[in-house]
mmCIF file of C-alpha atoms and ligand atoms in Angstrom:
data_model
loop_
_atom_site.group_PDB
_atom_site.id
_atom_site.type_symbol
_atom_site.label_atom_id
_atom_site.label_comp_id
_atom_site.label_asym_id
_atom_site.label_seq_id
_atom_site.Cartn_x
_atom_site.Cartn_y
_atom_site.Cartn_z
ATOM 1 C CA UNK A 17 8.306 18.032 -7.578
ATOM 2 C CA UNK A 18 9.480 14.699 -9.310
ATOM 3 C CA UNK A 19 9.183 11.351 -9.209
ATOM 4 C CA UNK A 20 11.201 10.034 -6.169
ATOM 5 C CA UNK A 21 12.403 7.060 -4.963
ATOM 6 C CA UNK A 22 10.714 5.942 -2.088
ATOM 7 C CA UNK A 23 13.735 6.454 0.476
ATOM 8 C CA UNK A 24 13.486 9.776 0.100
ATOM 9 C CA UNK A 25 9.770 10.075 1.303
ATOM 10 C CA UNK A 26 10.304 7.523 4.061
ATOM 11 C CA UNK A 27 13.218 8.857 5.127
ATOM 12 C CA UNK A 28 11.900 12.194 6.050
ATOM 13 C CA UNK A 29 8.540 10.517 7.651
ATOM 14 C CA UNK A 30 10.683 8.165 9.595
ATOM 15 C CA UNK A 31 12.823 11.493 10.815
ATOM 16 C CA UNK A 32 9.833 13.634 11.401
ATOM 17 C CA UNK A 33 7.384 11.120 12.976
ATOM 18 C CA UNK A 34 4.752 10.406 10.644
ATOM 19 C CA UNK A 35 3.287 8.016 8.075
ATOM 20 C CA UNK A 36 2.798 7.718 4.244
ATOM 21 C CA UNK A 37 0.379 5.755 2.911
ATOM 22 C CA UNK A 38 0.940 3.676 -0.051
ATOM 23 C CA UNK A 39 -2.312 3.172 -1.867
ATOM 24 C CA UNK A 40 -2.750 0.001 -4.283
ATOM 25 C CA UNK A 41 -3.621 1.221 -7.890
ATOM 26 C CA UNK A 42 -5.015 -1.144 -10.805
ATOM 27 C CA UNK A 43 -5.909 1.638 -13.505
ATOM 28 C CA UNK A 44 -5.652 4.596 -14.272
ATOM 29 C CA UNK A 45 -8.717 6.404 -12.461
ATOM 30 C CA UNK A 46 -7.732 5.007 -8.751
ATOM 31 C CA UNK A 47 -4.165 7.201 -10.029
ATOM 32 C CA UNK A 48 -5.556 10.147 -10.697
ATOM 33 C CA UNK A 49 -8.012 10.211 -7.535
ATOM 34 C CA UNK A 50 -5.248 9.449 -5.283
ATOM 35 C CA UNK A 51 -2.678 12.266 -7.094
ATOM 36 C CA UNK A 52 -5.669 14.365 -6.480
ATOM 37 C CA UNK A 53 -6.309 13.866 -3.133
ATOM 38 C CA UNK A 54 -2.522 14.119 -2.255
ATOM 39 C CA UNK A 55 -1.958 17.481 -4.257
ATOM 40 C CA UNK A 56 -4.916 19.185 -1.994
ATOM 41 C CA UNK A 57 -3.618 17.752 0.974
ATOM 42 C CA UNK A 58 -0.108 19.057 -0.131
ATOM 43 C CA UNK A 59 1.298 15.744 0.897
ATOM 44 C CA UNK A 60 3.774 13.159 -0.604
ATOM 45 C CA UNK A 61 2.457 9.762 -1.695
ATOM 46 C CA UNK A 62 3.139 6.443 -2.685
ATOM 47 C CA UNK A 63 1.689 4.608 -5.533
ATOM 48 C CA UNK A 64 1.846 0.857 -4.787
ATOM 49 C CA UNK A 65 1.261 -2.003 -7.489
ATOM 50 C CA UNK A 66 0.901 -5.921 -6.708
ATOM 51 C CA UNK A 67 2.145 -8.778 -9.055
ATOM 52 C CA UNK A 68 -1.555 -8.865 -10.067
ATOM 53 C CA UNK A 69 -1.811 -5.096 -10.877
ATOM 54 C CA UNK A 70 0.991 -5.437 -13.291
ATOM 55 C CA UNK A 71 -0.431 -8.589 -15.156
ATOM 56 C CA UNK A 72 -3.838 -7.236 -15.334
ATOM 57 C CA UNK A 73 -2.167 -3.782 -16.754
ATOM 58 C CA UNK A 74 0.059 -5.883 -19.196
ATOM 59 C CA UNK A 75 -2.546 -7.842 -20.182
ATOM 60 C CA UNK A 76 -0.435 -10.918 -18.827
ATOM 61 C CA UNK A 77 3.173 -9.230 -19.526
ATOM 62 C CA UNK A 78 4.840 -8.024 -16.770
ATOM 63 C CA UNK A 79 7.326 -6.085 -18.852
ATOM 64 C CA UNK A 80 4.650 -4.256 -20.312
ATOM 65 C CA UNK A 81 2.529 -3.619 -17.424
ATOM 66 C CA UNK A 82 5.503 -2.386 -15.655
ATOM 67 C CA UNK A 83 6.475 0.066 -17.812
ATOM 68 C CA UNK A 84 3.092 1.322 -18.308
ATOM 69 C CA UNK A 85 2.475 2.022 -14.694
ATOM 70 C CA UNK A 86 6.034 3.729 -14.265
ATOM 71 C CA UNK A 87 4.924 5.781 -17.329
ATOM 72 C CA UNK A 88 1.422 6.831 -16.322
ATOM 73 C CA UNK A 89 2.771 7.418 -12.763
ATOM 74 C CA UNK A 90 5.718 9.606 -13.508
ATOM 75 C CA UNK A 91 4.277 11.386 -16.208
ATOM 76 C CA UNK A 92 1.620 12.892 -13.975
ATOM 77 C CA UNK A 93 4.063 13.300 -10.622
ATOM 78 C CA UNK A 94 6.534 16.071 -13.104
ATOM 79 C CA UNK A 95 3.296 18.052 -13.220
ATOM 80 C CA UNK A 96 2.543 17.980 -9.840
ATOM 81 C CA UNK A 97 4.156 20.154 -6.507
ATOM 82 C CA UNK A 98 4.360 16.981 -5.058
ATOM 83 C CA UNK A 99 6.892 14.156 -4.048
ATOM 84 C CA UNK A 100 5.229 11.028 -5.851
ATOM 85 C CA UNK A 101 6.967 7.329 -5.746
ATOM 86 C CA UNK A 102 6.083 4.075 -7.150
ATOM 87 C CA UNK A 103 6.765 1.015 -5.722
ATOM 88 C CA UNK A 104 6.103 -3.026 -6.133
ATOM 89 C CA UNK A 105 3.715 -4.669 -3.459
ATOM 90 C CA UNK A 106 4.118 -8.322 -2.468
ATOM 91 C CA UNK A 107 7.003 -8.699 -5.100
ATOM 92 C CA UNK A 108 7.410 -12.709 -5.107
ATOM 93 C CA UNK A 109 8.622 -13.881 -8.659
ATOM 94 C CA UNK A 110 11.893 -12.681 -10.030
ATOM 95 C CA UNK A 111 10.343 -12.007 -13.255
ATOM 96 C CA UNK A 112 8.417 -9.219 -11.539
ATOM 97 C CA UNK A 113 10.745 -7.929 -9.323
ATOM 98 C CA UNK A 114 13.208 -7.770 -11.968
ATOM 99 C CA UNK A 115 10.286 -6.022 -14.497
ATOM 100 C CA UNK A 116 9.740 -3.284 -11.939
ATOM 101 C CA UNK A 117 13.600 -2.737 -11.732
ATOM 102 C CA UNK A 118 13.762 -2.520 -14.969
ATOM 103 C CA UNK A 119 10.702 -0.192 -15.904
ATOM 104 C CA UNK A 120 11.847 2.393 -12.841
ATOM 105 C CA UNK A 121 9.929 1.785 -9.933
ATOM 106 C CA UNK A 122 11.286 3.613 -7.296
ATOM 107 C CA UNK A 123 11.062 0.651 -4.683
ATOM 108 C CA UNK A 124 10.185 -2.613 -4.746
ATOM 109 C CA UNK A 125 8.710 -5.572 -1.664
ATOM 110 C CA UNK A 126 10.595 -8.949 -1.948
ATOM 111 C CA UNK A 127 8.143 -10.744 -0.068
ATOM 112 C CA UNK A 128 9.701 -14.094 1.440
ATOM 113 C CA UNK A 129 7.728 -14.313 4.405
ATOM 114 C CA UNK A 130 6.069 -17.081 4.121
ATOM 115 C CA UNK A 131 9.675 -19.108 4.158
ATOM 116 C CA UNK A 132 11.922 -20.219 7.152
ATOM 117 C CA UNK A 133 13.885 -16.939 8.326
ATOM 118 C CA UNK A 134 16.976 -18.314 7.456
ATOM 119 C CA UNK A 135 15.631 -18.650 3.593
ATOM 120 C CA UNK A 136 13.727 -15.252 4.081
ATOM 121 C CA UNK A 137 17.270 -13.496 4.712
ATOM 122 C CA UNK A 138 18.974 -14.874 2.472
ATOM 123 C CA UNK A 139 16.541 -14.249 -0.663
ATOM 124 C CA UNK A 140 16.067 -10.769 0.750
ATOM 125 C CA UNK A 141 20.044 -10.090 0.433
ATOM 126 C CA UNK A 142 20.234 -10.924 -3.069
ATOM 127 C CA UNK A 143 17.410 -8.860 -4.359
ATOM 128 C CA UNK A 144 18.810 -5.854 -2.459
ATOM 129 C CA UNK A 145 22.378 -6.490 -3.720
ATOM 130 C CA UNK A 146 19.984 -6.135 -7.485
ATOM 131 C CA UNK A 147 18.054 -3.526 -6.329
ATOM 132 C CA UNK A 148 20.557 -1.493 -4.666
ATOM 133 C CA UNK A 149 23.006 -1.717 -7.970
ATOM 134 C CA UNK A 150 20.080 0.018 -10.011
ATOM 135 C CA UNK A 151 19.182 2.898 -7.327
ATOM 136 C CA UNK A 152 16.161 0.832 -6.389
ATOM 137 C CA UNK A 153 15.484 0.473 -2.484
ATOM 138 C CA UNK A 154 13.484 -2.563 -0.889
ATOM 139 C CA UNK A 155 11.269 -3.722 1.700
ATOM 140 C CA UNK A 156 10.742 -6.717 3.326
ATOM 141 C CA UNK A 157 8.305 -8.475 5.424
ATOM 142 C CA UNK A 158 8.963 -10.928 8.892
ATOM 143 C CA UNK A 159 6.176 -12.413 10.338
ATOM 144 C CA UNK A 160 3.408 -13.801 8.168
ATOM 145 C CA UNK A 161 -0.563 -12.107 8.178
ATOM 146 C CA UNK A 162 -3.153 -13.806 8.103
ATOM 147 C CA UNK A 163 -5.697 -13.190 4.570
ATOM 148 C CA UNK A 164 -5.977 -14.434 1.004
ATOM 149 C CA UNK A 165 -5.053 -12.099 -1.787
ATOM 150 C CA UNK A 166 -3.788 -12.858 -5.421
ATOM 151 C CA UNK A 167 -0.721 -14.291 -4.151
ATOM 152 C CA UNK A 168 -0.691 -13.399 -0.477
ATOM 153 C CA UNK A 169 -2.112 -16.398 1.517
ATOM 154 C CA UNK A 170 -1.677 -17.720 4.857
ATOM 155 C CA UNK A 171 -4.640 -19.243 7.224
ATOM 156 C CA UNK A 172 -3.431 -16.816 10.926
ATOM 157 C CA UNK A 173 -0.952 -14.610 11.712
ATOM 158 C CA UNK A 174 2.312 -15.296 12.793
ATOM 159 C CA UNK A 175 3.921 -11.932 14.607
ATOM 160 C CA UNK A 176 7.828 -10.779 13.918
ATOM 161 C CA UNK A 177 10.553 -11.477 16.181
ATOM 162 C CA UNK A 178 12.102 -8.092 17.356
ATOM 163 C CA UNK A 179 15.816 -9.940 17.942
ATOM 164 C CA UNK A 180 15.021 -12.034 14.670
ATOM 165 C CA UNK A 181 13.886 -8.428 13.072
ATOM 166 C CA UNK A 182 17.072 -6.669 13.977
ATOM 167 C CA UNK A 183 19.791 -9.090 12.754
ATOM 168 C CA UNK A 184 17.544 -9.404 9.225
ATOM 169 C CA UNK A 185 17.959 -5.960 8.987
ATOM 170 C CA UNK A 186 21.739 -5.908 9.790
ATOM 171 C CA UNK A 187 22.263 -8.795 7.282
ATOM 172 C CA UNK A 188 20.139 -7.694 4.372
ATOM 173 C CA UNK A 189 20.580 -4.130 4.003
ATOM 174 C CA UNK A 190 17.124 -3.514 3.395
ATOM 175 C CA UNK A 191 15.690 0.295 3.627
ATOM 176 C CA UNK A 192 12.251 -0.970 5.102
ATOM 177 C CA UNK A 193 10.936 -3.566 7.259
ATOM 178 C CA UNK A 194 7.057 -4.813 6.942
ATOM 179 C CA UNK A 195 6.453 -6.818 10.725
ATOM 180 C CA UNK A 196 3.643 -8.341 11.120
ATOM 181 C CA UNK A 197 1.931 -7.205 14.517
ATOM 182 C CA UNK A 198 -1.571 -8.531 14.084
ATOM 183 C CA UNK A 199 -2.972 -7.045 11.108
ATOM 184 C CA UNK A 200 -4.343 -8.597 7.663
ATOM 185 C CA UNK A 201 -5.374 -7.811 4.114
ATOM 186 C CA UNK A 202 -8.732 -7.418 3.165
ATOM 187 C CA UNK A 203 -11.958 -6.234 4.503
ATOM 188 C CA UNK A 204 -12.410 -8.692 7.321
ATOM 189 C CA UNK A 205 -9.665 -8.069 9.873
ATOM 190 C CA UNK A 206 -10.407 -8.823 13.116
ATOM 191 C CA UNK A 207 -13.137 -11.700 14.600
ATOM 192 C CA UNK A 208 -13.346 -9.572 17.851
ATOM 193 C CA UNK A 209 -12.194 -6.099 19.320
ATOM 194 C CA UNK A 210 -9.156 -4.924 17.000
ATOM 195 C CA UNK A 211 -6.063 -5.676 18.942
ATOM 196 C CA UNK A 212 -2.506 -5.199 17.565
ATOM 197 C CA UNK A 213 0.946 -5.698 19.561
ATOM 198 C CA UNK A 214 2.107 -2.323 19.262
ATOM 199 C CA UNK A 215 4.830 -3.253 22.215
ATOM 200 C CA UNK A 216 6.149 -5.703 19.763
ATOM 201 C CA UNK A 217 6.241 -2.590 16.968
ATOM 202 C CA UNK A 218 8.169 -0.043 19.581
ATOM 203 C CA UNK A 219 10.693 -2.937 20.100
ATOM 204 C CA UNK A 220 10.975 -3.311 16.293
ATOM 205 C CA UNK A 221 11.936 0.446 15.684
ATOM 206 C CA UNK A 222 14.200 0.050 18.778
ATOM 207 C CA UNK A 223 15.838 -2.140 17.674
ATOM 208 C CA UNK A 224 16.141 -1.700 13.940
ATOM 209 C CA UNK A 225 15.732 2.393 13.610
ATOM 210 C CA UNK A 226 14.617 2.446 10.297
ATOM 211 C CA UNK A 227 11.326 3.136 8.108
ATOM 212 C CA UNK A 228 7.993 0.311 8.815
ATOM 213 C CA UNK A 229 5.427 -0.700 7.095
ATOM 214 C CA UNK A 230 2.057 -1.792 8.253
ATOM 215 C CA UNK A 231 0.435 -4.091 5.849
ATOM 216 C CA UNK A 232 -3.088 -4.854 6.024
ATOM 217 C CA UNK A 233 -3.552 -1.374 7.075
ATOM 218 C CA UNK A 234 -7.174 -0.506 5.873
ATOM 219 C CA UNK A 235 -9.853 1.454 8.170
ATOM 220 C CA UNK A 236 -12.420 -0.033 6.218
ATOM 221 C CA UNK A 237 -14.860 3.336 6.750
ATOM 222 C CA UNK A 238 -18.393 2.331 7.676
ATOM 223 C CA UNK A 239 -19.761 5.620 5.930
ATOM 224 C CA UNK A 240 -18.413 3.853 2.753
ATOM 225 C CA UNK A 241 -19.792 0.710 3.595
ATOM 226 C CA UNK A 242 -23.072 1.606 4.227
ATOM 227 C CA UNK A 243 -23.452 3.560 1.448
ATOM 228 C CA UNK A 244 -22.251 0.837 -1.047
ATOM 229 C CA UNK A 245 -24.955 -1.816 0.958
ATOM 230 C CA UNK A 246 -27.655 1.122 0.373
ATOM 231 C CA UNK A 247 -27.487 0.910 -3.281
ATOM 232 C CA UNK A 248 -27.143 -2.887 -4.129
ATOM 233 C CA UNK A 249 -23.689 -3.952 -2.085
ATOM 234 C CA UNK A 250 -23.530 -7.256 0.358
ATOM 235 C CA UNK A 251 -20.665 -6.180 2.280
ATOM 236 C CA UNK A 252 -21.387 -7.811 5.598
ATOM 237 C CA UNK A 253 -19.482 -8.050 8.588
ATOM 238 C CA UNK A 254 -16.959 -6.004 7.346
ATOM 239 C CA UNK A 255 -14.214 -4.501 9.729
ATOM 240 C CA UNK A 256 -10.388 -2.902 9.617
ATOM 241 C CA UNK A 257 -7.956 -1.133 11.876
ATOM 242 C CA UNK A 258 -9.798 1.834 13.329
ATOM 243 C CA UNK A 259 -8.083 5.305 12.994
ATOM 244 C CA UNK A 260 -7.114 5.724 16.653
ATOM 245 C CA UNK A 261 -4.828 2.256 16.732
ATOM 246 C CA UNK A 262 -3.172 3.234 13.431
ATOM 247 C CA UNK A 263 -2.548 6.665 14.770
ATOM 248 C CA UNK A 264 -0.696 4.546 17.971
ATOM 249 C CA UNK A 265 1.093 2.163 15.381
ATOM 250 C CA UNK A 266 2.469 5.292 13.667
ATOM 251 C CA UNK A 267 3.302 6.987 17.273
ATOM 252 C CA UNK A 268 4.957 3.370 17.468
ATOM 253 C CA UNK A 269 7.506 4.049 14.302
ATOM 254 C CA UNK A 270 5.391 2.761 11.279
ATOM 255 C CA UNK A 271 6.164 5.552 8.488
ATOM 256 C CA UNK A 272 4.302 3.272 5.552
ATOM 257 C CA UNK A 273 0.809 2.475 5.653
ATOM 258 C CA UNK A 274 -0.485 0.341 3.225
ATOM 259 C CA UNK A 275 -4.131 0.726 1.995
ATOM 260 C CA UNK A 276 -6.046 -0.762 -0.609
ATOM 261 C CA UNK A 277 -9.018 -2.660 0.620
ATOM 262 C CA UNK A 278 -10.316 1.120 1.674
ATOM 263 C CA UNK A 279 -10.101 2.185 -1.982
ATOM 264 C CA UNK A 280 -11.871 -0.490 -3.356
ATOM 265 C CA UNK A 281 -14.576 0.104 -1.390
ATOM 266 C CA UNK A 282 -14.727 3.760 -1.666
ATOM 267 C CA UNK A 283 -14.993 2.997 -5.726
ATOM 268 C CA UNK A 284 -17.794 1.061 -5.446
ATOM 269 C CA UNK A 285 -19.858 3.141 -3.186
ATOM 270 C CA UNK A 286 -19.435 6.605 -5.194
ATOM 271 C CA UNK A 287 -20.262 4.075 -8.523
ATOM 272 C CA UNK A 288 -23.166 2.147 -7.248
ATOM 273 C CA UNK A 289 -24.869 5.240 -6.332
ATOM 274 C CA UNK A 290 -24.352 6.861 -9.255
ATOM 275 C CA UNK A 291 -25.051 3.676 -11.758
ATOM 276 C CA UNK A 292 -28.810 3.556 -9.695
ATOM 277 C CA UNK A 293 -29.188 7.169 -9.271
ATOM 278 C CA UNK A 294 -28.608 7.439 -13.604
ATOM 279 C CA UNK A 295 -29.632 4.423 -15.130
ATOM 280 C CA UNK A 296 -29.546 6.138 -18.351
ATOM 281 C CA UNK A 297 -25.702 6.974 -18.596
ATOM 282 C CA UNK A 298 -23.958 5.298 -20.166
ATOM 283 C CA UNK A 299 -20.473 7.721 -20.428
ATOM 284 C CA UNK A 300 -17.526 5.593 -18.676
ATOM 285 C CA UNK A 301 -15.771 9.249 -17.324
ATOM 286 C CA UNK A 302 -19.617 10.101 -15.693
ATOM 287 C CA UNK A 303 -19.571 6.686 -13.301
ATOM 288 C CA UNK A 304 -15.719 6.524 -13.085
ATOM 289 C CA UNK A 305 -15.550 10.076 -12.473
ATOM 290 C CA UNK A 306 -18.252 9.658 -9.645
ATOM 291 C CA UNK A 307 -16.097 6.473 -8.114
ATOM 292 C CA UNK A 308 -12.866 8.440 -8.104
ATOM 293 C CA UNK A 309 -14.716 11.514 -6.046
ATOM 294 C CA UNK A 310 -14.777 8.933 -3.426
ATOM 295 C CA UNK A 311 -11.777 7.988 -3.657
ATOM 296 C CA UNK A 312 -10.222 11.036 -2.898
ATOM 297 C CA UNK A 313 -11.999 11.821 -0.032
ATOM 298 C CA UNK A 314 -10.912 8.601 1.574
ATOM 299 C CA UNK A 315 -7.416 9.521 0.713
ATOM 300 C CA UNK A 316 -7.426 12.906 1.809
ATOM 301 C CA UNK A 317 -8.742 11.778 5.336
ATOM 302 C CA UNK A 318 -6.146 9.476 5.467
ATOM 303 C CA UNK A 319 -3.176 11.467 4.677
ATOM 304 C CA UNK A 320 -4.702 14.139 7.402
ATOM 305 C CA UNK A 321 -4.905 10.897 9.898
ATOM 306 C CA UNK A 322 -1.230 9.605 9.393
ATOM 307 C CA UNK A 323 -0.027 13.210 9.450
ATOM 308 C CA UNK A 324 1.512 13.617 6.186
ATOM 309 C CA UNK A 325 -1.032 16.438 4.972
ATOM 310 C CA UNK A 326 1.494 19.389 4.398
ATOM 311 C CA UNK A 327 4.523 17.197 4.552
ATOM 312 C CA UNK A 328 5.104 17.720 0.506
HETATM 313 O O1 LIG B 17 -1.830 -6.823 -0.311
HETATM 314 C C1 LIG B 17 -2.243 -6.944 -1.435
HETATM 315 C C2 LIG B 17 -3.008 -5.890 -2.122
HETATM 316 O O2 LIG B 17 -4.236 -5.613 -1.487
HETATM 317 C C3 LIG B 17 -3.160 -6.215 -3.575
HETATM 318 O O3 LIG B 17 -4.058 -7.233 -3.780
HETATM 319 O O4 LIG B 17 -3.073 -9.056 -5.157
HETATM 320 O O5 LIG B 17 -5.539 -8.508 -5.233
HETATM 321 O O6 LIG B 17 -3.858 -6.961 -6.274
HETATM 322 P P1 LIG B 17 -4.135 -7.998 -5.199
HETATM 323 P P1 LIG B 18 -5.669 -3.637 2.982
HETATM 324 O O1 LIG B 18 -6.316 -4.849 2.426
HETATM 325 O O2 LIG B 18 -5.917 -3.505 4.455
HETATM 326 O O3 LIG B 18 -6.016 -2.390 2.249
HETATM 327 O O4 LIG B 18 -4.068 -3.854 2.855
HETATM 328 C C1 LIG B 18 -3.411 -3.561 1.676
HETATM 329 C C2 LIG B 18 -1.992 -4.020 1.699
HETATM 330 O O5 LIG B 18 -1.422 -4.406 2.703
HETATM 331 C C3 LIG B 18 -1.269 -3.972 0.429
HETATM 332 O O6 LIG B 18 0.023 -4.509 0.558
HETATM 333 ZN ZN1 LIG B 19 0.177 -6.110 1.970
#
């Protein structure tokens, strides 16, 4: 199976009741794990890439490290029996959003939600009218989460407006909707018990009917965790959306789940471990190799989780 655009994996999740996740890349190794993981699960996926992902890959050009991620990514996905899409995370300057356009990315996130709604809508119209002209379909986010990343930053969480959600969807066009219901990026999600509003989310899907995304959507698995700490880590106090509340937020109509944070961690567990276990290596595919083995595993579990394992 091909390279898709992302509607077309959505679509059928949103139709049949499950989610997709959409796992952050940076090189080339965290690719190949996840396409691994995906092809024994038998399951579609979606590659995701932030502003920062595309710099870093470009070495500062976002032309460049556009083109080279639709390459690598598409390349493999004609090899594979699977549905595989790329899209652009937390898309926030034009010369980005416009770069992944341009290179082929399947979808791309025009993130405005850290502006009035008025402001948000009306950005999020013209980069559809764009998007939609070159076969490209969008998401967008309402609310704001709370979290620092590259360019992601906002001090608490401010949840979507159902009403507010369904006339931005009306107005925009847009094919998916990102609302915030209590979640945020990184590896420290909630100070207490992990709560989300997933009334808010049911009212949401209601209302609008079509594909959502859950950002911030990391488990952040202890196993990994500990195993990182054991051999050198200081990841402390470390906590993300346990599996049984993202199975409810997909029961409540999220079809995209967002994961990176889980990834990361994954990496540096399976490479710690090996780095200490063979200090005398010193072959880049030996430690890499040993990260991506984690990788996969934490990408197979989730695809069985969300209930796209066989959905290919
Ligand atoms: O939500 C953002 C992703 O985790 C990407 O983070 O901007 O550090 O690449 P990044
Ligand atoms: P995590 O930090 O929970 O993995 O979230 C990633 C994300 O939302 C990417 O857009
Ligand atoms: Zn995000």
């Amino acid at each position: 199976m091909p390279y898709v655009n992302t509607k077309v994996i959505l679509d059928k999740a949103n139709k049949e009741y499950y989610a997709v996740p959409a796992f952050n890349i940076n090189n080339l190794e965290f690719l190949q794990a996840i396409l691994d993981g995906a092809v024994a699960e038998n399951a579609p996926v979606i590659i995701e890439t932030s502003e920062g992902a595309i710099k870093y890959a470009g070495n500062g050009d976002p032309y460049l490290g556009a083109e080279i991620f639709v390459e690598m990514v598409r390349r493999y996905a004609e090899r594979l029996p699977i549905p595989v899409s790329l899209h652009l995370d937390h898309g926030k300057r034009l010369e980005y959003i416009m770069a992944a356009i341009k290179a082929g990315y399947g979808s791309v996130m025009i993130d405005a939600s850290d502006k009035p709604f008025e402001e948000n809508m009306a950005i999020t119209k013209k980069i559809v009218e764009i998007a939609h002209a070159a076969g490209v379909s969008v998401e967008a986010e309402l609310g704001t989460l709370a979290g620092i990343e590259d360019n992601v930053q906002s001090a608490e969480s401010i949840l979507v407006n159902p009403e507010e959600a369904e006339q931005f969807v009306k107005e925009t066009g847009v094919d998916f909707l990102a609302p915030a219901i209590g979640t945020s990026h990184g590896a420290f999600k909630f100070k207490g018990e992990p709560k989300l509003d997933i009334e808010r989310l049911k009212e949401v899907k209601k209302r609008t009917g079509i594909p959502l995304v859950l950002h911030g959507a990391s488990s952040v698995p202890q196993d990994m965790v500990e195993l990182a700490n054991r051999y050198g880590a200081k990841l402390e106090g470390v906590k993300g959306v346990p599996s049984d509340l993202l199975v409810e937020t997909v029961k409540g109509g999220i079809n995209k789940v967002n994961t990176d944070t889980d990834l990361r961690i994954s990496f540096l567990a399976g490479l710690r471990k090996y780095l200490v276990e063979n200090p005398a290596q010193f072959d880049p595919r030996k430690y890499l190799g040993e990260g991506k083995k984690y990788v996969t595993e934490v990408v197979r579990a989730r695809l069985r989780l969300l209930g796209a394992s066989g959905k290919a």
